[in-house]
mmCIF file of C-alpha atoms in Angstrom:
data_model
loop_
_atom_site.group_PDB
_atom_site.id
_atom_site.type_symbol
_atom_site.label_atom_id
_atom_site.label_comp_id
_atom_site.label_asym_id
_atom_site.label_seq_id
_atom_site.Cartn_x
_atom_site.Cartn_y
_atom_site.Cartn_z
ATOM 1 C CA MET A 129 -45.423 60.224 -36.254
ATOM 2 C CA LYS A 130 -45.161 58.798 -32.746
ATOM 3 C CA ALA A 131 -42.080 56.880 -31.630
ATOM 4 C CA VAL A 132 -40.369 55.766 -28.451
ATOM 5 C CA ARG A 133 -36.815 57.085 -28.120
ATOM 6 C CA PHE A 134 -34.100 57.632 -25.546
ATOM 7 C CA HIS A 135 -31.795 60.650 -25.770
ATOM 8 C CA GLU A 136 -29.304 59.379 -23.198
ATOM 9 C CA TYR A 137 -28.348 56.012 -21.722
ATOM 10 C CA GLY A 138 -29.855 55.028 -18.416
ATOM 11 C CA THR A 139 -32.763 53.413 -16.592
ATOM 12 C CA PRO A 140 -36.150 52.868 -18.266
ATOM 13 C CA GLU A 141 -37.117 56.413 -17.296
ATOM 14 C CA VAL A 142 -35.021 57.724 -20.221
ATOM 15 C CA LEU A 143 -37.546 56.268 -22.698
ATOM 16 C CA ARG A 144 -39.894 58.902 -24.143
ATOM 17 C CA TYR A 145 -43.012 58.508 -26.273
ATOM 18 C CA GLU A 146 -42.762 61.526 -28.558
ATOM 19 C CA ASP A 147 -43.340 63.078 -31.981
ATOM 20 C CA VAL A 148 -40.611 62.581 -34.603
ATOM 21 C CA GLU A 149 -40.238 63.137 -38.339
ATOM 22 C CA GLN A 150 -41.574 60.401 -40.590
ATOM 23 C CA PRO A 151 -38.592 58.675 -42.273
ATOM 24 C CA VAL A 152 -37.997 58.467 -46.030
ATOM 25 C CA PRO A 153 -36.634 55.256 -47.640
ATOM 26 C CA GLY A 154 -33.345 55.378 -49.510
ATOM 27 C CA VAL A 155 -31.923 53.104 -52.193
ATOM 28 C CA GLY A 156 -32.737 49.459 -51.458
ATOM 29 C CA GLU A 157 -34.929 50.413 -48.504
ATOM 30 C CA VAL A 158 -38.601 50.020 -47.626
ATOM 31 C CA ARG A 159 -40.751 52.131 -45.345
ATOM 32 C CA ILE A 160 -43.050 50.028 -43.210
ATOM 33 C CA ARG A 161 -46.167 51.106 -41.385
ATOM 34 C CA VAL A 162 -45.558 49.279 -38.144
ATOM 35 C CA ALA A 163 -48.187 46.958 -36.711
ATOM 36 C CA ALA A 164 -45.975 45.850 -33.837
ATOM 37 C CA THR A 165 -42.447 45.367 -32.591
ATOM 38 C CA SER A 166 -41.324 43.321 -29.586
ATOM 39 C CA PHE A 167 -39.100 43.341 -26.520
ATOM 40 C CA ASN A 168 -35.763 41.529 -26.693
ATOM 41 C CA PRO A 169 -33.518 41.482 -23.593
ATOM 42 C CA VAL A 170 -30.560 42.951 -25.488
ATOM 43 C CA GLU A 171 -32.584 46.153 -25.931
ATOM 44 C CA GLY A 172 -32.568 46.769 -22.198
ATOM 45 C CA ASN A 173 -28.777 46.462 -22.235
ATOM 46 C CA ILE A 174 -28.498 48.812 -25.214
ATOM 47 C CA ARG A 175 -30.691 51.389 -23.439
ATOM 48 C CA ALA A 176 -28.619 51.085 -20.270
ATOM 49 C CA GLY A 177 -25.435 51.802 -22.217
ATOM 50 C CA VAL A 178 -23.642 48.543 -21.447
ATOM 51 C CA MET A 179 -23.446 47.478 -25.129
ATOM 52 C CA GLN A 180 -21.804 50.590 -26.571
ATOM 53 C CA GLY A 181 -18.745 48.620 -27.664
ATOM 54 C CA PRO A 182 -20.312 45.774 -29.666
ATOM 55 C CA ILE A 183 -23.498 47.686 -30.619
ATOM 56 C CA PRO A 184 -22.716 51.362 -31.285
ATOM 57 C CA ILE A 185 -25.876 53.416 -31.813
ATOM 58 C CA ARG A 186 -26.589 57.083 -32.477
ATOM 59 C CA LEU A 187 -28.607 59.040 -29.924
ATOM 60 C CA PRO A 188 -31.484 59.710 -29.801
ATOM 61 C CA HIS A 189 -32.277 56.064 -30.515
ATOM 62 C CA THR A 190 -35.534 54.239 -31.172
ATOM 63 C CA PRO A 191 -35.542 50.636 -29.868
ATOM 64 C CA GLY A 192 -37.367 47.742 -31.496
ATOM 65 C CA ILE A 193 -35.337 45.218 -33.496
ATOM 66 C CA ASP A 194 -38.332 43.146 -34.621
ATOM 67 C CA ILE A 195 -40.785 44.436 -37.230
ATOM 68 C CA ALA A 196 -44.242 43.354 -38.328
ATOM 69 C CA GLY A 197 -46.168 45.699 -40.575
ATOM 70 C CA THR A 198 -47.242 46.793 -44.042
ATOM 71 C CA VAL A 199 -45.069 48.193 -46.826
ATOM 72 C CA ASP A 200 -45.882 51.898 -47.115
ATOM 73 C CA ALA A 201 -43.228 53.235 -49.526
ATOM 74 C CA LEU A 202 -40.409 51.835 -51.669
ATOM 75 C CA GLY A 203 -36.954 53.303 -52.202
ATOM 76 C CA GLU A 204 -35.098 53.032 -55.495
ATOM 77 C CA ASP A 205 -33.986 49.608 -56.748
ATOM 78 C CA VAL A 206 -36.334 47.655 -54.469
ATOM 79 C CA THR A 207 -37.770 44.534 -56.061
ATOM 80 C CA GLY A 208 -39.895 41.726 -54.671
ATOM 81 C CA PHE A 209 -42.179 43.918 -52.560
ATOM 82 C CA ASP A 210 -45.176 46.121 -53.331
ATOM 83 C CA ILE A 211 -46.979 48.793 -51.348
ATOM 84 C CA GLY A 212 -49.532 47.100 -49.118
ATOM 85 C CA ASP A 213 -47.540 43.868 -48.630
ATOM 86 C CA ARG A 214 -47.562 42.498 -45.089
ATOM 87 C CA VAL A 215 -43.984 41.826 -44.000
ATOM 88 C CA ILE A 216 -41.829 40.902 -41.033
ATOM 89 C CA GLY A 217 -38.143 41.401 -40.366
ATOM 90 C CA ALA A 218 -35.362 41.887 -37.858
ATOM 91 C CA LEU A 219 -33.336 45.068 -38.146
ATOM 92 C CA PRO A 220 -29.564 45.366 -37.774
ATOM 93 C CA LEU A 221 -28.829 45.971 -34.094
ATOM 94 C CA THR A 222 -27.407 49.450 -34.714
ATOM 95 C CA SER A 223 -30.357 50.669 -36.819
ATOM 96 C CA THR A 224 -33.166 52.982 -35.801
ATOM 97 C CA GLY A 225 -35.758 50.605 -34.413
ATOM 98 C CA ALA A 226 -39.418 49.840 -35.001
ATOM 99 C CA ALA A 227 -40.908 51.198 -31.760
ATOM 100 C CA ALA A 228 -42.661 53.781 -33.911
ATOM 101 C CA GLU A 229 -45.538 54.202 -36.338
ATOM 102 C CA TYR A 230 -43.180 53.923 -39.327
ATOM 103 C CA VAL A 231 -39.704 52.453 -39.772
ATOM 104 C CA ILE A 232 -37.149 52.130 -42.575
ATOM 105 C CA ALA A 233 -35.723 48.677 -43.291
ATOM 106 C CA PRO A 234 -33.352 47.219 -45.886
ATOM 107 C CA ALA A 235 -35.476 45.160 -48.278
ATOM 108 C CA SER A 236 -33.028 42.260 -47.933
ATOM 109 C CA ILE A 237 -33.941 41.608 -44.295
ATOM 110 C CA LEU A 238 -37.693 41.322 -44.924
ATOM 111 C CA ALA A 239 -39.949 38.330 -45.587
ATOM 112 C CA ALA A 240 -43.617 38.055 -46.418
ATOM 113 C CA ALA A 241 -45.621 37.751 -43.200
ATOM 114 C CA PRO A 242 -47.293 34.440 -42.367
ATOM 115 C CA THR A 243 -50.991 34.104 -43.102
ATOM 116 C CA SER A 244 -51.796 31.718 -40.253
ATOM 117 C CA VAL A 245 -51.283 34.074 -37.277
ATOM 118 C CA PRO A 246 -52.152 37.714 -36.512
ATOM 119 C CA LEU A 247 -49.588 40.170 -37.849
ATOM 120 C CA VAL A 248 -49.038 41.861 -34.470
ATOM 121 C CA ASP A 249 -48.238 38.551 -32.767
ATOM 122 C CA VAL A 250 -45.636 37.463 -35.317
ATOM 123 C CA ALA A 251 -43.607 40.550 -34.349
ATOM 124 C CA GLY A 252 -42.240 38.329 -31.606
ATOM 125 C CA LEU A 253 -40.691 35.828 -34.042
ATOM 126 C CA PRO A 254 -37.823 37.332 -36.088
ATOM 127 C CA VAL A 255 -34.954 37.836 -33.632
ATOM 128 C CA VAL A 256 -35.582 34.758 -31.502
ATOM 129 C CA GLY A 257 -36.473 32.536 -34.452
ATOM 130 C CA LEU A 258 -33.403 33.596 -36.421
ATOM 131 C CA THR A 259 -31.180 33.121 -33.365
ATOM 132 C CA ALA A 260 -32.388 29.529 -32.987
ATOM 133 C CA TRP A 261 -32.099 28.863 -36.739
ATOM 134 C CA GLN A 262 -28.563 30.267 -36.978
ATOM 135 C CA ALA A 263 -27.417 28.392 -33.877
ATOM 136 C CA LEU A 264 -28.580 25.061 -35.298
ATOM 137 C CA PHE A 265 -27.899 25.358 -39.003
ATOM 138 C CA ASP A 266 -25.318 28.095 -39.598
ATOM 139 C CA HIS A 267 -23.045 27.271 -36.664
ATOM 140 C CA ALA A 268 -23.796 23.755 -35.395
ATOM 141 C CA LYS A 269 -24.309 22.555 -39.002
ATOM 142 C CA LEU A 270 -27.158 20.275 -37.970
ATOM 143 C CA THR A 271 -27.816 18.112 -41.022
ATOM 144 C CA THR A 272 -28.135 14.446 -40.117
ATOM 145 C CA THR A 273 -31.243 12.746 -38.763
ATOM 146 C CA GLY A 274 -30.592 11.267 -35.352
ATOM 147 C CA GLN A 275 -27.977 13.767 -34.199
ATOM 148 C CA ARG A 276 -28.140 14.359 -30.472
ATOM 149 C CA VAL A 277 -28.686 17.977 -29.430
ATOM 150 C CA LEU A 278 -28.604 19.295 -25.863
ATOM 151 C CA ILE A 279 -30.360 22.647 -25.429
ATOM 152 C CA ASN A 280 -29.498 24.375 -22.179
ATOM 153 C CA GLY A 281 -32.210 26.928 -21.451
ATOM 154 C CA ALA A 282 -34.841 25.199 -23.582
ATOM 155 C CA GLY A 283 -37.669 26.738 -21.573
ATOM 156 C CA GLY A 284 -36.926 30.233 -22.842
ATOM 157 C CA VAL A 285 -38.282 31.736 -26.035
ATOM 158 C CA VAL A 286 -35.191 31.077 -28.170
ATOM 159 C CA GLY A 287 -34.807 27.630 -26.649
ATOM 160 C CA GLY A 288 -38.412 26.767 -27.446
ATOM 161 C CA TYR A 289 -37.901 27.567 -31.122
ATOM 162 C CA ALA A 290 -34.606 25.670 -31.135
ATOM 163 C CA VAL A 291 -36.351 22.554 -29.799
ATOM 164 C CA GLN A 292 -38.988 22.763 -32.528
ATOM 165 C CA LEU A 293 -36.472 23.373 -35.322
ATOM 166 C CA ALA A 294 -34.160 20.597 -34.158
ATOM 167 C CA LYS A 295 -37.048 18.129 -34.012
ATOM 168 C CA ASN A 296 -38.179 19.188 -37.495
ATOM 169 C CA ALA A 297 -34.649 18.390 -38.675
ATOM 170 C CA GLY A 298 -34.830 14.880 -37.171
ATOM 171 C CA ALA A 299 -32.594 15.424 -34.141
ATOM 172 C CA TYR A 300 -32.884 13.732 -30.753
ATOM 173 C CA VAL A 301 -33.392 16.689 -28.411
ATOM 174 C CA ILE A 302 -32.386 16.826 -24.750
ATOM 175 C CA ALA A 303 -33.672 19.908 -22.910
ATOM 176 C CA THR A 304 -32.708 21.500 -19.622
ATOM 177 C CA THR A 305 -35.243 23.902 -18.125
ATOM 178 C CA GLY A 306 -36.419 25.442 -14.910
ATOM 179 C CA PRO A 307 -39.409 23.834 -13.177
ATOM 180 C CA ARG A 308 -41.865 26.443 -14.508
ATOM 181 C CA SER A 309 -40.956 25.868 -18.143
ATOM 182 C CA SER A 310 -40.513 22.104 -18.392
ATOM 183 C CA GLU A 311 -44.020 21.713 -19.802
ATOM 184 C CA GLN A 312 -43.183 24.223 -22.554
ATOM 185 C CA ALA A 313 -40.161 22.149 -23.566
ATOM 186 C CA LYS A 314 -42.299 19.024 -23.619
ATOM 187 C CA THR A 315 -44.908 20.726 -25.803
ATOM 188 C CA ALA A 316 -42.139 21.910 -28.141
ATOM 189 C CA GLY A 317 -41.175 18.255 -28.655
ATOM 190 C CA ALA A 318 -38.109 17.578 -26.486
ATOM 191 C CA ASP A 319 -37.272 13.858 -26.157
ATOM 192 C CA GLU A 320 -35.711 14.233 -22.715
ATOM 193 C CA ILE A 321 -36.242 16.993 -20.150
ATOM 194 C CA HIS A 322 -33.889 17.665 -17.245
ATOM 195 C CA GLY A 323 -33.805 20.308 -14.548
ATOM 196 C CA PRO A 324 -31.277 23.158 -14.417
ATOM 197 C CA GLY A 325 -27.611 22.237 -14.463
ATOM 198 C CA ILE A 326 -25.565 19.721 -16.414
ATOM 199 C CA PRO A 327 -27.588 16.528 -16.926
ATOM 200 C CA GLU A 328 -26.193 13.027 -16.597
ATOM 201 C CA LEU A 329 -26.444 11.585 -20.090
ATOM 202 C CA SER A 330 -26.393 7.998 -21.307
ATOM 203 C CA GLU A 331 -24.061 8.973 -24.162
ATOM 204 C CA PRO A 332 -22.383 12.133 -25.480
ATOM 205 C CA VAL A 333 -24.180 14.642 -27.691
ATOM 206 C CA ASP A 334 -23.183 16.049 -31.066
ATOM 207 C CA VAL A 335 -24.309 19.601 -30.332
ATOM 208 C CA VAL A 336 -24.857 21.776 -27.275
ATOM 209 C CA LEU A 337 -26.762 25.051 -27.559
ATOM 210 C CA ASN A 338 -26.462 27.327 -24.544
ATOM 211 C CA PHE A 339 -29.191 29.955 -24.184
ATOM 212 C CA ALA A 340 -28.900 30.421 -20.400
ATOM 213 C CA PRO A 341 -26.673 32.564 -18.170
ATOM 214 C CA ILE A 342 -24.333 30.101 -16.469
ATOM 215 C CA ALA A 343 -21.108 30.082 -14.470
ATOM 216 C CA PRO A 344 -17.744 29.448 -16.191
ATOM 217 C CA GLU A 345 -17.425 26.005 -14.624
ATOM 218 C CA GLN A 346 -20.847 25.057 -16.007
ATOM 219 C CA MET A 347 -19.808 26.222 -19.467
ATOM 220 C CA ALA A 348 -16.765 23.951 -19.275
ATOM 221 C CA ALA A 349 -18.958 21.072 -18.077
ATOM 222 C CA LEU A 350 -21.227 21.524 -21.112
ATOM 223 C CA ALA A 351 -18.252 21.085 -23.428
ATOM 224 C CA ALA A 352 -17.374 17.870 -21.601
ATOM 225 C CA VAL A 353 -20.651 16.142 -22.600
ATOM 226 C CA ILE A 354 -19.986 16.720 -26.325
ATOM 227 C CA ARG A 355 -18.512 13.917 -28.425
ATOM 228 C CA ASP A 356 -15.125 14.385 -30.082
ATOM 229 C CA GLY A 357 -15.511 16.716 -33.049
ATOM 230 C CA GLY A 358 -18.779 18.216 -31.815
ATOM 231 C CA VAL A 359 -19.739 21.827 -31.233
ATOM 232 C CA LEU A 360 -20.997 24.158 -28.486
ATOM 233 C CA VAL A 361 -22.894 27.261 -29.655
ATOM 234 C CA ASN A 362 -23.335 29.957 -27.033
ATOM 235 C CA THR A 363 -25.542 33.072 -27.100
ATOM 236 C CA THR A 364 -24.555 34.521 -23.716
ATOM 237 C CA VAL A 365 -22.010 36.834 -25.318
ATOM 238 C CA TRP A 366 -20.530 38.084 -22.039
ATOM 239 C CA MET A 367 -19.019 34.603 -21.505
ATOM 240 C CA PRO A 368 -16.981 32.902 -24.262
ATOM 241 C CA ALA A 369 -18.109 29.485 -25.445
ATOM 242 C CA ALA A 370 -16.007 26.633 -24.041
ATOM 243 C CA SER A 371 -14.015 24.418 -26.383
ATOM 244 C CA ASP A 372 -11.699 21.418 -26.156
ATOM 245 C CA GLU A 373 -9.014 21.524 -28.831
ATOM 246 C CA ALA A 374 -7.592 18.146 -27.845
ATOM 247 C CA ARG A 375 -10.904 16.478 -28.691
ATOM 248 C CA GLY A 376 -11.813 18.743 -31.605
ATOM 249 C CA VAL A 377 -14.790 20.267 -29.752
ATOM 250 C CA ARG A 378 -15.431 23.752 -31.124
ATOM 251 C CA GLY A 379 -16.869 26.627 -29.109
ATOM 252 C CA ILE A 380 -18.783 29.267 -31.089
ATOM 253 C CA ASN A 381 -20.228 32.546 -29.825
ATOM 254 C CA LEU A 382 -23.367 33.471 -31.752
ATOM 255 C CA PHE A 383 -24.295 37.035 -32.666
ATOM 256 C CA PHE A 384 -27.713 37.108 -34.351
ATOM 257 C CA ARG A 385 -27.802 38.629 -37.845
ATOM 258 C CA PRO A 386 -30.793 39.742 -39.960
ATOM 259 C CA ASP A 387 -31.598 37.422 -42.876
ATOM 260 C CA GLY A 388 -34.725 37.649 -45.032
ATOM 261 C CA GLU A 389 -34.285 34.223 -46.647
ATOM 262 C CA GLN A 390 -33.951 32.417 -43.342
ATOM 263 C CA LEU A 391 -36.942 34.324 -42.017
ATOM 264 C CA ALA A 392 -38.959 33.193 -45.042
ATOM 265 C CA GLY A 393 -38.059 29.618 -44.091
ATOM 266 C CA LEU A 394 -39.408 30.169 -40.585
ATOM 267 C CA VAL A 395 -42.609 31.663 -42.027
ATOM 268 C CA ALA A 396 -43.075 28.620 -44.262
ATOM 269 C CA LEU A 397 -42.762 26.297 -41.267
ATOM 270 C CA LEU A 398 -45.209 28.440 -39.297
ATOM 271 C CA ASP A 399 -47.838 28.410 -42.044
ATOM 272 C CA ALA A 400 -47.356 24.648 -42.514
ATOM 273 C CA GLY A 401 -48.085 24.030 -38.826
ATOM 274 C CA LYS A 402 -44.544 22.758 -38.167
ATOM 275 C CA LEU A 403 -43.592 25.725 -36.006
ATOM 276 C CA HIS A 404 -45.719 27.381 -33.339
ATOM 277 C CA LEU A 405 -45.500 30.819 -31.753
ATOM 278 C CA GLY A 406 -44.842 30.917 -28.057
ATOM 279 C CA VAL A 407 -46.816 32.807 -25.437
ATOM 280 C CA THR A 408 -47.414 36.388 -26.598
ATOM 281 C CA ARG A 409 -48.626 39.389 -24.606
ATOM 282 C CA ARG A 410 -49.798 42.538 -26.390
ATOM 283 C CA VAL A 411 -48.930 45.944 -24.922
ATOM 284 C CA PRO A 412 -49.637 49.388 -26.440
ATOM 285 C CA LEU A 413 -46.515 51.010 -27.883
ATOM 286 C CA ALA A 414 -46.932 53.981 -25.535
ATOM 287 C CA GLU A 415 -46.363 51.617 -22.571
ATOM 288 C CA LEU A 416 -42.991 50.293 -23.775
ATOM 289 C CA ALA A 417 -41.076 51.913 -20.908
ATOM 290 C CA GLN A 418 -43.244 50.111 -18.355
ATOM 291 C CA VAL A 419 -42.169 46.748 -19.791
ATOM 292 C CA HIS A 420 -38.514 47.761 -19.465
ATOM 293 C CA VAL A 421 -39.226 48.484 -15.788
ATOM 294 C CA GLU A 422 -40.973 45.128 -15.379
ATOM 295 C CA VAL A 423 -38.114 43.184 -16.948
ATOM 296 C CA ALA A 424 -35.628 44.804 -14.570
ATOM 297 C CA THR A 425 -37.347 43.085 -11.642
ATOM 298 C CA ALA A 426 -38.372 39.684 -13.056
ATOM 299 C CA PRO A 427 -38.001 37.685 -16.284
ATOM 300 C CA ILE A 428 -40.883 37.794 -18.750
ATOM 301 C CA ASN A 429 -42.603 34.546 -19.705
ATOM 302 C CA GLY A 430 -42.824 34.421 -23.494
ATOM 303 C CA LYS A 431 -42.767 37.468 -25.738
ATOM 304 C CA VAL A 432 -44.172 40.956 -25.299
ATOM 305 C CA VAL A 433 -45.214 42.712 -28.504
ATOM 306 C CA PHE A 434 -45.735 46.470 -28.618
ATOM 307 C CA VAL A 435 -48.747 47.326 -30.752
ATOM 308 C CA ALA A 436 -48.621 50.541 -32.790
ATOM 309 C CA PRO A 437 -51.545 52.995 -32.359
ATOM 310 C CA SER A 438 -53.118 52.350 -35.779
ATOM 311 C CA ALA A 439 -52.573 48.579 -35.909
ATOM 312 C CA THR A 440 -55.423 46.130 -36.420
ATOM 313 C CA LEU A 441 -55.397 43.028 -34.255
ATOM 314 C CA ASP A 442 -56.567 40.384 -36.746
#
């Protein structure tokens, strides 16, 4: 089969589109015929070798954390899936990725694909959708209607899903975005939209989600707008989340984790029209390296999905 791999860490030029052996599923695993995977910024850092500590991988490595495809073979002790099922998932960060014609995945991280959107496009959902879900519900414990949530970096892909999920949960959502993405935050349902930086608020918030690269003093300022006993969840893992022990404000650093049940919840919202995919651009899998080059010079708007050679686009 064809796959994209890198045999050494480095610039995007280390990525090769080459022939590799087709994998065989083990106990509890599923082989998936890939329709598409997607680009996530962490994959550029993994390729460059700057994440070897927290994300140890084995070389040669195939990128592609997100999966959308069709079940092709079942390992022993797999239940709940049949050959031919359309599925999506997000792989563990250290696993062989889905930038290939076939990939092996633990059955536990998979969910039935939505029926309301093309399979290749939903490849852009798992990692970013799960990151937003886990920030809000696993870590911030968002449960009560009317809670005030400030989302710093709401114009990005993860931020856009976080706005939608928070609004679905009944929160009052305050978004900070750059000028080019304020309309996206408005469409996602934000109640207030502010420019970059720390907004002046009429009252404290219960939750802050930080999805943007910021300076240490800005991180501390975000903690200051949280009410006593509130929480700041941060996804920029190179900078620890700020906290304020005297006021009971907790700072939590979020590392995304695969979760099939949570992904099924996102799919249900998508098919019910309560969650909407962001901007998606389709690129042939063979051109994956070119996207890594592009990202090195300028941020991508929305998600790029890499379409496998045999995928259908319906």
